[in-house]
Tab-separated table of C-alpha atoms in Angstrom:
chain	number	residue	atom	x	y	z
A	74	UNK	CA	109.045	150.555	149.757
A	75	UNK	CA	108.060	150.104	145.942
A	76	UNK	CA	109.784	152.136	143.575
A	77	UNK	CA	109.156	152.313	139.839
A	78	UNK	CA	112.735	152.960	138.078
A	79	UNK	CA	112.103	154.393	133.874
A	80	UNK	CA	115.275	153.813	131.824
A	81	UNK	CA	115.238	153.668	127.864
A	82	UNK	CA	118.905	153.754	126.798
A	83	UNK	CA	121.703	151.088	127.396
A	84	UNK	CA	123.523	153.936	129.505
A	85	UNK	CA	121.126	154.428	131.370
A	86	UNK	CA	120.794	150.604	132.280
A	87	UNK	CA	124.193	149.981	133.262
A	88	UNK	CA	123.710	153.555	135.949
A	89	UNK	CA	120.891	151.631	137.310
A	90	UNK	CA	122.251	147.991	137.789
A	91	UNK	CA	123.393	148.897	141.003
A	92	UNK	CA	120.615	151.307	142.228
A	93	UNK	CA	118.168	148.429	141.278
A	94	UNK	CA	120.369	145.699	143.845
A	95	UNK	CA	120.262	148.322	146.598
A	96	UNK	CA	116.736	148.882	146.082
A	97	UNK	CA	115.776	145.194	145.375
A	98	UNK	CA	117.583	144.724	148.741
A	99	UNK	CA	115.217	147.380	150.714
A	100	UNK	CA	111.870	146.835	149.131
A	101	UNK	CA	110.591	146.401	145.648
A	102	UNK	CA	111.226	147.876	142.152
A	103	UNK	CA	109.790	147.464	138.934
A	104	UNK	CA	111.834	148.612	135.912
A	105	UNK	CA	110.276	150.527	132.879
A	106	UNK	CA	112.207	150.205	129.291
A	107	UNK	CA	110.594	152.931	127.173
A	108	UNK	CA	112.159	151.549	124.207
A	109	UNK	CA	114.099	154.891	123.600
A	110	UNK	CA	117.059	153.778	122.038
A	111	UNK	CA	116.365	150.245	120.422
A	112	UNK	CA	119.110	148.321	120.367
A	113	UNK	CA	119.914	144.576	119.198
A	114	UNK	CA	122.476	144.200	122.113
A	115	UNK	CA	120.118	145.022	124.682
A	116	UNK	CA	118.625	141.159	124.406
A	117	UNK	CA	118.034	138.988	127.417
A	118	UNK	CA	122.453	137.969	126.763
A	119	UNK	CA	123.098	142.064	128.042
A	120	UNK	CA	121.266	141.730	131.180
A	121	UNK	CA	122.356	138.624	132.198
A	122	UNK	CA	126.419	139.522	131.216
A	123	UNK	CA	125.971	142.879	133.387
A	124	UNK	CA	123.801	141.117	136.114
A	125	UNK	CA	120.860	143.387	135.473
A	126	UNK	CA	117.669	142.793	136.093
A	127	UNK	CA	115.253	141.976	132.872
A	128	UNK	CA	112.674	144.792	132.565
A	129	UNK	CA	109.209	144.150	133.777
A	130	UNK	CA	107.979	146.396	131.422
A	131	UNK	CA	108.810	147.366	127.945
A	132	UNK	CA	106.716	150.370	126.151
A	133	UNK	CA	108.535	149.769	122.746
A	134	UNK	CA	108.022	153.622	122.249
A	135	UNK	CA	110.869	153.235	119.609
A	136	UNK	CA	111.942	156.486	117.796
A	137	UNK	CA	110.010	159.168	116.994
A	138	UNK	CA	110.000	163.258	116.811
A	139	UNK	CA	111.190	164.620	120.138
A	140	UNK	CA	107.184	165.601	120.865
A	141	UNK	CA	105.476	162.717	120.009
A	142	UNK	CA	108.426	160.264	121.563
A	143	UNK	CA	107.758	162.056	124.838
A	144	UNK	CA	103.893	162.552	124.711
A	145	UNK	CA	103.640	158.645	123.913
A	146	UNK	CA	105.961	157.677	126.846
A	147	UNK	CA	104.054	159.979	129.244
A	148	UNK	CA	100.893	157.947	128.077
A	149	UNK	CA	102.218	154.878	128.365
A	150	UNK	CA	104.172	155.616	131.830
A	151	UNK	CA	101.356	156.866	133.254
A	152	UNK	CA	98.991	153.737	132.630
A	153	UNK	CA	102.021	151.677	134.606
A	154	UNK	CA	101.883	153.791	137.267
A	155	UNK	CA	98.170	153.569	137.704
A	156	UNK	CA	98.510	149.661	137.591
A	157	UNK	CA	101.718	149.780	140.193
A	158	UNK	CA	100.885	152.590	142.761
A	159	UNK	CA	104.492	153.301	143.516
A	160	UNK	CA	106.037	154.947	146.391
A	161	UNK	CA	107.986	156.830	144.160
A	162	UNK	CA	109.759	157.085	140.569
A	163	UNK	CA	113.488	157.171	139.974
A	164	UNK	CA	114.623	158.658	136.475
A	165	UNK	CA	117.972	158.717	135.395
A	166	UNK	CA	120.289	161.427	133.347
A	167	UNK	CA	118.642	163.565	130.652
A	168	UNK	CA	116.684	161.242	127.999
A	169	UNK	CA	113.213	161.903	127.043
A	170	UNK	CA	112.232	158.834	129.033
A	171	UNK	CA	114.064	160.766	132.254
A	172	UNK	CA	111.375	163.719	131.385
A	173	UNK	CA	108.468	161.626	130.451
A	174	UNK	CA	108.630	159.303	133.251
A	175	UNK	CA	109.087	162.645	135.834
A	176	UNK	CA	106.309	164.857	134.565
A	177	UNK	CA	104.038	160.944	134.642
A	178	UNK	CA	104.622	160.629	137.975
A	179	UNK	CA	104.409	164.466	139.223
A	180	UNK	CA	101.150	164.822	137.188
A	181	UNK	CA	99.887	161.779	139.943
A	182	UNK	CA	101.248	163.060	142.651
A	183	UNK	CA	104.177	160.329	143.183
A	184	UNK	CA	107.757	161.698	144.339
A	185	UNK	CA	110.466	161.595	141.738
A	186	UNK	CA	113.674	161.074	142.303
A	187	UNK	CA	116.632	162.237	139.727
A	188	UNK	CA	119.745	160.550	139.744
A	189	UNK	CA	122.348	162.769	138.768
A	190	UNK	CA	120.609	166.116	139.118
A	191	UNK	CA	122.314	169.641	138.450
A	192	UNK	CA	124.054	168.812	135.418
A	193	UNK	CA	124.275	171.627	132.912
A	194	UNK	CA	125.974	172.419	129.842
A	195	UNK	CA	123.700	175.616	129.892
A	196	UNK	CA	123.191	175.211	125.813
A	197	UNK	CA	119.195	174.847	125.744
A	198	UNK	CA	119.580	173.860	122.024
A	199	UNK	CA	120.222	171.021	123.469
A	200	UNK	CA	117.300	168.388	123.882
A	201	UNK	CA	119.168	166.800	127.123
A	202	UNK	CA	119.507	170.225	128.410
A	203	UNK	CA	115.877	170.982	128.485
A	204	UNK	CA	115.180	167.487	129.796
A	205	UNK	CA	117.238	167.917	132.729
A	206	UNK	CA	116.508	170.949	133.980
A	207	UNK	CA	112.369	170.505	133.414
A	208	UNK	CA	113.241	166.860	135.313
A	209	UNK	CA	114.868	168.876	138.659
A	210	UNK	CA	112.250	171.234	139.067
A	211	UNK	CA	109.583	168.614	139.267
A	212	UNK	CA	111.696	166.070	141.562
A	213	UNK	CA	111.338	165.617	145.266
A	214	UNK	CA	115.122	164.308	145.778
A	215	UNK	CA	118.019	165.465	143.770
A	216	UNK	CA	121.011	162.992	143.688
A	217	UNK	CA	124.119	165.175	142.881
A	218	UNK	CA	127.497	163.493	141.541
A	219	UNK	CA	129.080	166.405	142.938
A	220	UNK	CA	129.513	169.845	144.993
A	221	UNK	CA	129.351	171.777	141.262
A	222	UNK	CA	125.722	170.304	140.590
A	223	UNK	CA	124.526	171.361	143.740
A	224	UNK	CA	125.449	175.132	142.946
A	225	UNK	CA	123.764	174.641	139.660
A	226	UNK	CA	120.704	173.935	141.403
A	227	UNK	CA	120.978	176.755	144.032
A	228	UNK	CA	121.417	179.668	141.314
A	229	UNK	CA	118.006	178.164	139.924
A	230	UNK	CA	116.123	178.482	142.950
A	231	UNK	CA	116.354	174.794	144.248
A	232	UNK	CA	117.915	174.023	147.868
A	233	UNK	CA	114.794	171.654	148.783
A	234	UNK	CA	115.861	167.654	148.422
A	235	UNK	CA	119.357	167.843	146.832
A	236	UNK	CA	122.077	165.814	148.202
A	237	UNK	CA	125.564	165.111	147.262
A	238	UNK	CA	125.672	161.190	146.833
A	239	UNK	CA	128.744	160.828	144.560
A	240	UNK	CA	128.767	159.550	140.827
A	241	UNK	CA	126.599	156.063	140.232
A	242	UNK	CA	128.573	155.630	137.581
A	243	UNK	CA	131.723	155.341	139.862
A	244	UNK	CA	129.674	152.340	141.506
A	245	UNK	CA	128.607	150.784	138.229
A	246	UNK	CA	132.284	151.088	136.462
A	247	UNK	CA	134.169	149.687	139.320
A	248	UNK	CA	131.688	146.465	139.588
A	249	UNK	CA	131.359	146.234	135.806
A	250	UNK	CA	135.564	146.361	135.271
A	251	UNK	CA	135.972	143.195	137.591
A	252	UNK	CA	133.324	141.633	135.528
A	253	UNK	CA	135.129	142.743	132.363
A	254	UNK	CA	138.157	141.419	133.442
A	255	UNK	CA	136.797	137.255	133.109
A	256	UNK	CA	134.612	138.044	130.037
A	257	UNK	CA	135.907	141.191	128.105
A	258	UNK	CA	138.094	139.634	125.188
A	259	UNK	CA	137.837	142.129	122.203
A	260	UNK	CA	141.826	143.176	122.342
A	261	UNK	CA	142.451	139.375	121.214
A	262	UNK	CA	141.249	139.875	117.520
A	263	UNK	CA	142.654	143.175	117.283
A	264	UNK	CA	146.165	144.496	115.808
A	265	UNK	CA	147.249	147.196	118.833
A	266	UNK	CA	149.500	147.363	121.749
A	267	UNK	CA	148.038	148.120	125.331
A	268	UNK	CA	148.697	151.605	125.852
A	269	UNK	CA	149.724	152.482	122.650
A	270	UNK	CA	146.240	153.112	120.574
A	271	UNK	CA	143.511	156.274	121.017
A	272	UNK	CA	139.797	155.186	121.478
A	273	UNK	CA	137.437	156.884	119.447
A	274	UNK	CA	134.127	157.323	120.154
A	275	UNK	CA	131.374	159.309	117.839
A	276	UNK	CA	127.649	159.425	117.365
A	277	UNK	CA	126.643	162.951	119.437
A	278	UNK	CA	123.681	164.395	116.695
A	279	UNK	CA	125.828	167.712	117.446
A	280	UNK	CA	128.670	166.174	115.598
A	281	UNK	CA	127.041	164.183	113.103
A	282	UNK	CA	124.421	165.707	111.511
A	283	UNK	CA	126.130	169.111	111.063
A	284	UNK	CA	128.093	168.160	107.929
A	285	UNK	CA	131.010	170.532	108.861
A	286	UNK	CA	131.480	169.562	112.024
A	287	UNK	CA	131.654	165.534	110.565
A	288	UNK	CA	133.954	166.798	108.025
A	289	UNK	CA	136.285	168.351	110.098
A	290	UNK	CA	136.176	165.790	112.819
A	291	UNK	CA	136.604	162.754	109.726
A	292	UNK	CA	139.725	165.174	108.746
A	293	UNK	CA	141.325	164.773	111.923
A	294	UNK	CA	140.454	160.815	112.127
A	295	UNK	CA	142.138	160.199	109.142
A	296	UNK	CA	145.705	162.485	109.661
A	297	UNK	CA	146.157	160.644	112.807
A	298	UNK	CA	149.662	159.564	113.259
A	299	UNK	CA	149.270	156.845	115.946
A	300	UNK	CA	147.019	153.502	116.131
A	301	UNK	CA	143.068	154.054	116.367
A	302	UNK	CA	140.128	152.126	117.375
A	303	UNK	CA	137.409	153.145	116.580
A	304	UNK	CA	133.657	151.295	117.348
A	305	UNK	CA	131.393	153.221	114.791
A	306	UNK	CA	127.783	153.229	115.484
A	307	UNK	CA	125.417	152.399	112.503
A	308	UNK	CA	123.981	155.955	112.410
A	309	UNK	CA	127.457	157.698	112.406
A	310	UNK	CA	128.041	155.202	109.514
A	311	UNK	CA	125.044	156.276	107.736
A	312	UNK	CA	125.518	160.153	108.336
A	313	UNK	CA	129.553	159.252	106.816
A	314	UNK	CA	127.534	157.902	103.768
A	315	UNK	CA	125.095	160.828	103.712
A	316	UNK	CA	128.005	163.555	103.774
A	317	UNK	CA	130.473	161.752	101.328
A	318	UNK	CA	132.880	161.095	103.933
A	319	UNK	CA	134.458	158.009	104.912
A	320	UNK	CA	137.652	156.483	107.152
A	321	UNK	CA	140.501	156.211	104.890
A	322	UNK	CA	143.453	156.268	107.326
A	323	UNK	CA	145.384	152.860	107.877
A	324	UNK	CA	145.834	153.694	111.501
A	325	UNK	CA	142.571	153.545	112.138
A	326	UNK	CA	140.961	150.556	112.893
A	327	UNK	CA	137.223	150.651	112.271
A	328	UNK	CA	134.905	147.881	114.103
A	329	UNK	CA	130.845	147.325	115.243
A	330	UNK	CA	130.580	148.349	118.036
A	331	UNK	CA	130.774	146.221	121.204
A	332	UNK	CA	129.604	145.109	124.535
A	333	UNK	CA	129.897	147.192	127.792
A	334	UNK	CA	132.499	144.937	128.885
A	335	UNK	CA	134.811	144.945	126.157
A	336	UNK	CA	134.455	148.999	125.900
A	337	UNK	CA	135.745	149.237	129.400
A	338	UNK	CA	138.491	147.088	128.408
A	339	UNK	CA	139.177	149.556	125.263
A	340	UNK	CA	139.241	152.248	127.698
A	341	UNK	CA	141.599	151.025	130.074
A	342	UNK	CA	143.977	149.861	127.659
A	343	UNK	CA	143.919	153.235	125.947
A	344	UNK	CA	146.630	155.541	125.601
A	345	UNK	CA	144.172	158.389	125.074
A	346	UNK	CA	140.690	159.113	124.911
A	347	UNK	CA	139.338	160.724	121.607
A	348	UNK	CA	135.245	161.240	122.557
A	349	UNK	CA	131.914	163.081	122.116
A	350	UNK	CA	130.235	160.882	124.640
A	351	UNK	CA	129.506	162.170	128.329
A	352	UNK	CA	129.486	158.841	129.538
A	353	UNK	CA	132.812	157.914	128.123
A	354	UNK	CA	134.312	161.573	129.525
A	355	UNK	CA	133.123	160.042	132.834
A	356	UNK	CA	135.041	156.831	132.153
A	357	UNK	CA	137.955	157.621	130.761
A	358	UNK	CA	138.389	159.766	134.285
A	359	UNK	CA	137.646	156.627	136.542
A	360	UNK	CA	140.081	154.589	134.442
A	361	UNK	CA	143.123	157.609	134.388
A	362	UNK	CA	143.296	157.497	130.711
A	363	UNK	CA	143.896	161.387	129.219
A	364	UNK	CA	140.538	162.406	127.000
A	365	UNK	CA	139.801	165.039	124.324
A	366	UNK	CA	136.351	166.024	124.135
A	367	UNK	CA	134.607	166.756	120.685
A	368	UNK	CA	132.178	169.419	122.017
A	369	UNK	CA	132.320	172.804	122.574
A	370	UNK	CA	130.827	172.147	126.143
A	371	UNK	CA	130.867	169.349	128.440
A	372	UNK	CA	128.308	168.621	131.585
A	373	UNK	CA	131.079	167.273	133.814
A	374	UNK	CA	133.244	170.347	134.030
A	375	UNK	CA	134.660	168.718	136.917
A	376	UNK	CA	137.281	166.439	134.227
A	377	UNK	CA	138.154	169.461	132.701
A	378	UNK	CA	138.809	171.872	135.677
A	379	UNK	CA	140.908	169.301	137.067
A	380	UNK	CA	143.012	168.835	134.055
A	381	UNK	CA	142.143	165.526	133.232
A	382	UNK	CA	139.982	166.200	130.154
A	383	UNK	CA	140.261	168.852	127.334
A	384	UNK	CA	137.460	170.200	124.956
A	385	UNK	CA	138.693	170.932	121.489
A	386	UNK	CA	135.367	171.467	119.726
A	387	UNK	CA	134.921	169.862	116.022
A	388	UNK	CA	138.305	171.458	114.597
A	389	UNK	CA	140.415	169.326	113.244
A	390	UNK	CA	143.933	171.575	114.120
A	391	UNK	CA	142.847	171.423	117.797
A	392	UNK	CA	142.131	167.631	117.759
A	393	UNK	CA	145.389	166.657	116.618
A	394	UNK	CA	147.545	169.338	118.553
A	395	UNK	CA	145.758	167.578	121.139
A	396	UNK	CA	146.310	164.076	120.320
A	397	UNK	CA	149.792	164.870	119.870
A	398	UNK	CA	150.568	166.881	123.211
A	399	UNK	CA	147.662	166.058	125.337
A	400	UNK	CA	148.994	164.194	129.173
A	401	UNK	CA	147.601	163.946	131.857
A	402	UNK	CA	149.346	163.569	135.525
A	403	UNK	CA	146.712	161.987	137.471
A	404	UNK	CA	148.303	161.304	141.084
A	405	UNK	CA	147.552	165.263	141.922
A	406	UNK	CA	144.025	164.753	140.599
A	407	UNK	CA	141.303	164.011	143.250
A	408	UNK	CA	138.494	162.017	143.316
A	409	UNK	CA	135.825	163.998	142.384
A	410	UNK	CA	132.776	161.656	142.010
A	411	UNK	CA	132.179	159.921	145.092
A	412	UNK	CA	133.123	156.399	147.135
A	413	UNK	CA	131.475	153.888	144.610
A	414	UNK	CA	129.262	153.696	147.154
A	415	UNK	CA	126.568	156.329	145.625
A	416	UNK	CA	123.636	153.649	145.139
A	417	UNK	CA	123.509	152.715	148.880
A	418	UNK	CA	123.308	156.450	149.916
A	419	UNK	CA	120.858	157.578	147.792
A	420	UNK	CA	118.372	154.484	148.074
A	421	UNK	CA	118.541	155.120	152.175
A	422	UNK	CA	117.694	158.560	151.420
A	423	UNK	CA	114.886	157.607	149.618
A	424	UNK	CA	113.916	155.060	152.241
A	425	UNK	CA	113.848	157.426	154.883
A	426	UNK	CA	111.989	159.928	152.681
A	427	UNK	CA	108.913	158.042	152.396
């Protein structure tokens, strides 16, 4: 079994560490990096902390218009396919490399496989939205997180190849927190209690590059009565710069941002959760730590439904009611994502696909 695997954002990396040791265990895989998101982190130091493996290929696509960042990754995809003749292609989430790399592949006739299938936040502004549905209708196995995803799918037609395997995430966070636990030291140089301090997370293009939204968002940051961390990504700090705005609250500790490690170890020490990240959503669940969602819709309806998350939007009354009154009683929550044991299931499926 050879399997070509296209990733091309750090997320999307640390979902397929452990897909790529269950595959690596049953066959062969050869990992794409489209060069989506460039990062300085991702250097040869971030695959060997999370015990990744190192790319065999990198496109360096970099960033470009939403067309032309896709068209060039098809291109460039589809030569490494050619070269490779996989058995199949496994794509990841909702990225343009998750499209590109699917419509490469269907265009030659290999079998796609979409981790994490029958998302929606049915908002087809959205570029992930569009991605993610176009991705499912082309794929030959859909790998659900969960029993919601897999009506998603139905109402659109699609009963063919989708399974419920559970979350990969679940199997990623619960390898990566035992790692984090020898390596992750960030609390050290920082002045906050465990338990007593909200994470804050923002960079979602939603949030900041609609200058109200930002504003009102930045209003709330800085009339929050309680510690703050808050890792700030160099866009968001350039978009802060571009609207006037800035962090002037004391409670609020602004810092680069950091490893994998050491954000799992910000999340689990958290008191709350203060995010416009799905990823982080997903986290802050697995780690039982309250979160308050700055979008007006969220993909894993699951957090919310079950109590454990709550979407305020970009209003800054709604943010701090929350922040203020926001808890969470998580022994009569279930677990909704899986066994941890989602990479195994899916990679046998695959197996006995071919």
């Amino acid at each position: 079994m050879k399997v070509v695997t296209v990733v091309g954002a750090r997320p999307q990396f640390i979902k397929a560490a452990p897909v790529s040791r269950a595959l690596r265990a049953e066959g062969k895989e050869i990992l794409v990096h489209t060069g989506q998101h460039y990062d300085k982190s991702m250097s040869d130091v971030f695959f060997e902390e999370l015990e990744i493996p190192i790319p065999e290929y990198h496109l360096h696509v970099g960033s470009l218009s939403h067309g032309a960042q896709t068209g060039e990754m098809l291109r460039k995809v589809e030569e490494v396919l050619l070269a490779e003749k996989p058995d199949a292609l496994l794509v990841y989430g909702d990225t343009n490399s998750t499209i590109a790399g699917a419509l490469a592949a269907a265009k030659l006739h290999i079998p796609v496989a979409h981790v994490e299938a029958g998302l929606r936040s049915f908002n087809r502004r959205m570029p992930e939205e569009v991605n993610r549905v176009m991705t499912d209708h082309i794929s030959k196995w859909l790998f659900c997180p969960t029993g919601t995803a897999v009506n998603h799918l139905a109402k659109e037609g699609i009963t063919d190849g989708v399974h419920v395997v559970g979350d990969v995430m679940l199997d990623a966070f619960n390898y990566n927190t035992q790692l984090a636990e020898g390596k992750a030291h960030v609390l050290r140089d920082l002045p906050v209690q465990a338990k007593s301090y909200v994470l804050i997370t923002l960079h979602r293009a939603e949030n900041t590059d609609d200058p109200n939204r930002l504003k009102a968002i930045v209003n709330a940051i800085n009339q929050l009565p309680i510690p703050a961390i808050l890792p700030l990504h160099p866009r968001t700090v350039s978009k802060l710069k571009e609207s006037g705005l800035s962090i002037t609250n004391d409670n609020v500790h602004v810092i680069n941002p950091v490893g994998y490690l050491d954000m799992i170890q910000l999340e689990f020490q958290a008191k709350l959760i203060l995010t416009d990240s799905g990823g982080v959503q997903k986290e802050a669940f697995f780690a039982q730590v309250p979160c308050i969602t700055m979008r007006d819709e969220t993909e894993w309806t699951e957090t919310v439904s079950y109590g454990a998350n709550k979407l305020v939007g970009a209003n800054t009354d709604l943010i701090l009611q929350a922040v203020s009154e926001f808890k969470v009683d998580f022994s009569n929550i279930p677990s909704v994502f899986g066994d941890g044991r989602t990479a195994e299931k899916l990679v046998e499926i695959i197996k006995r696909g071919l």
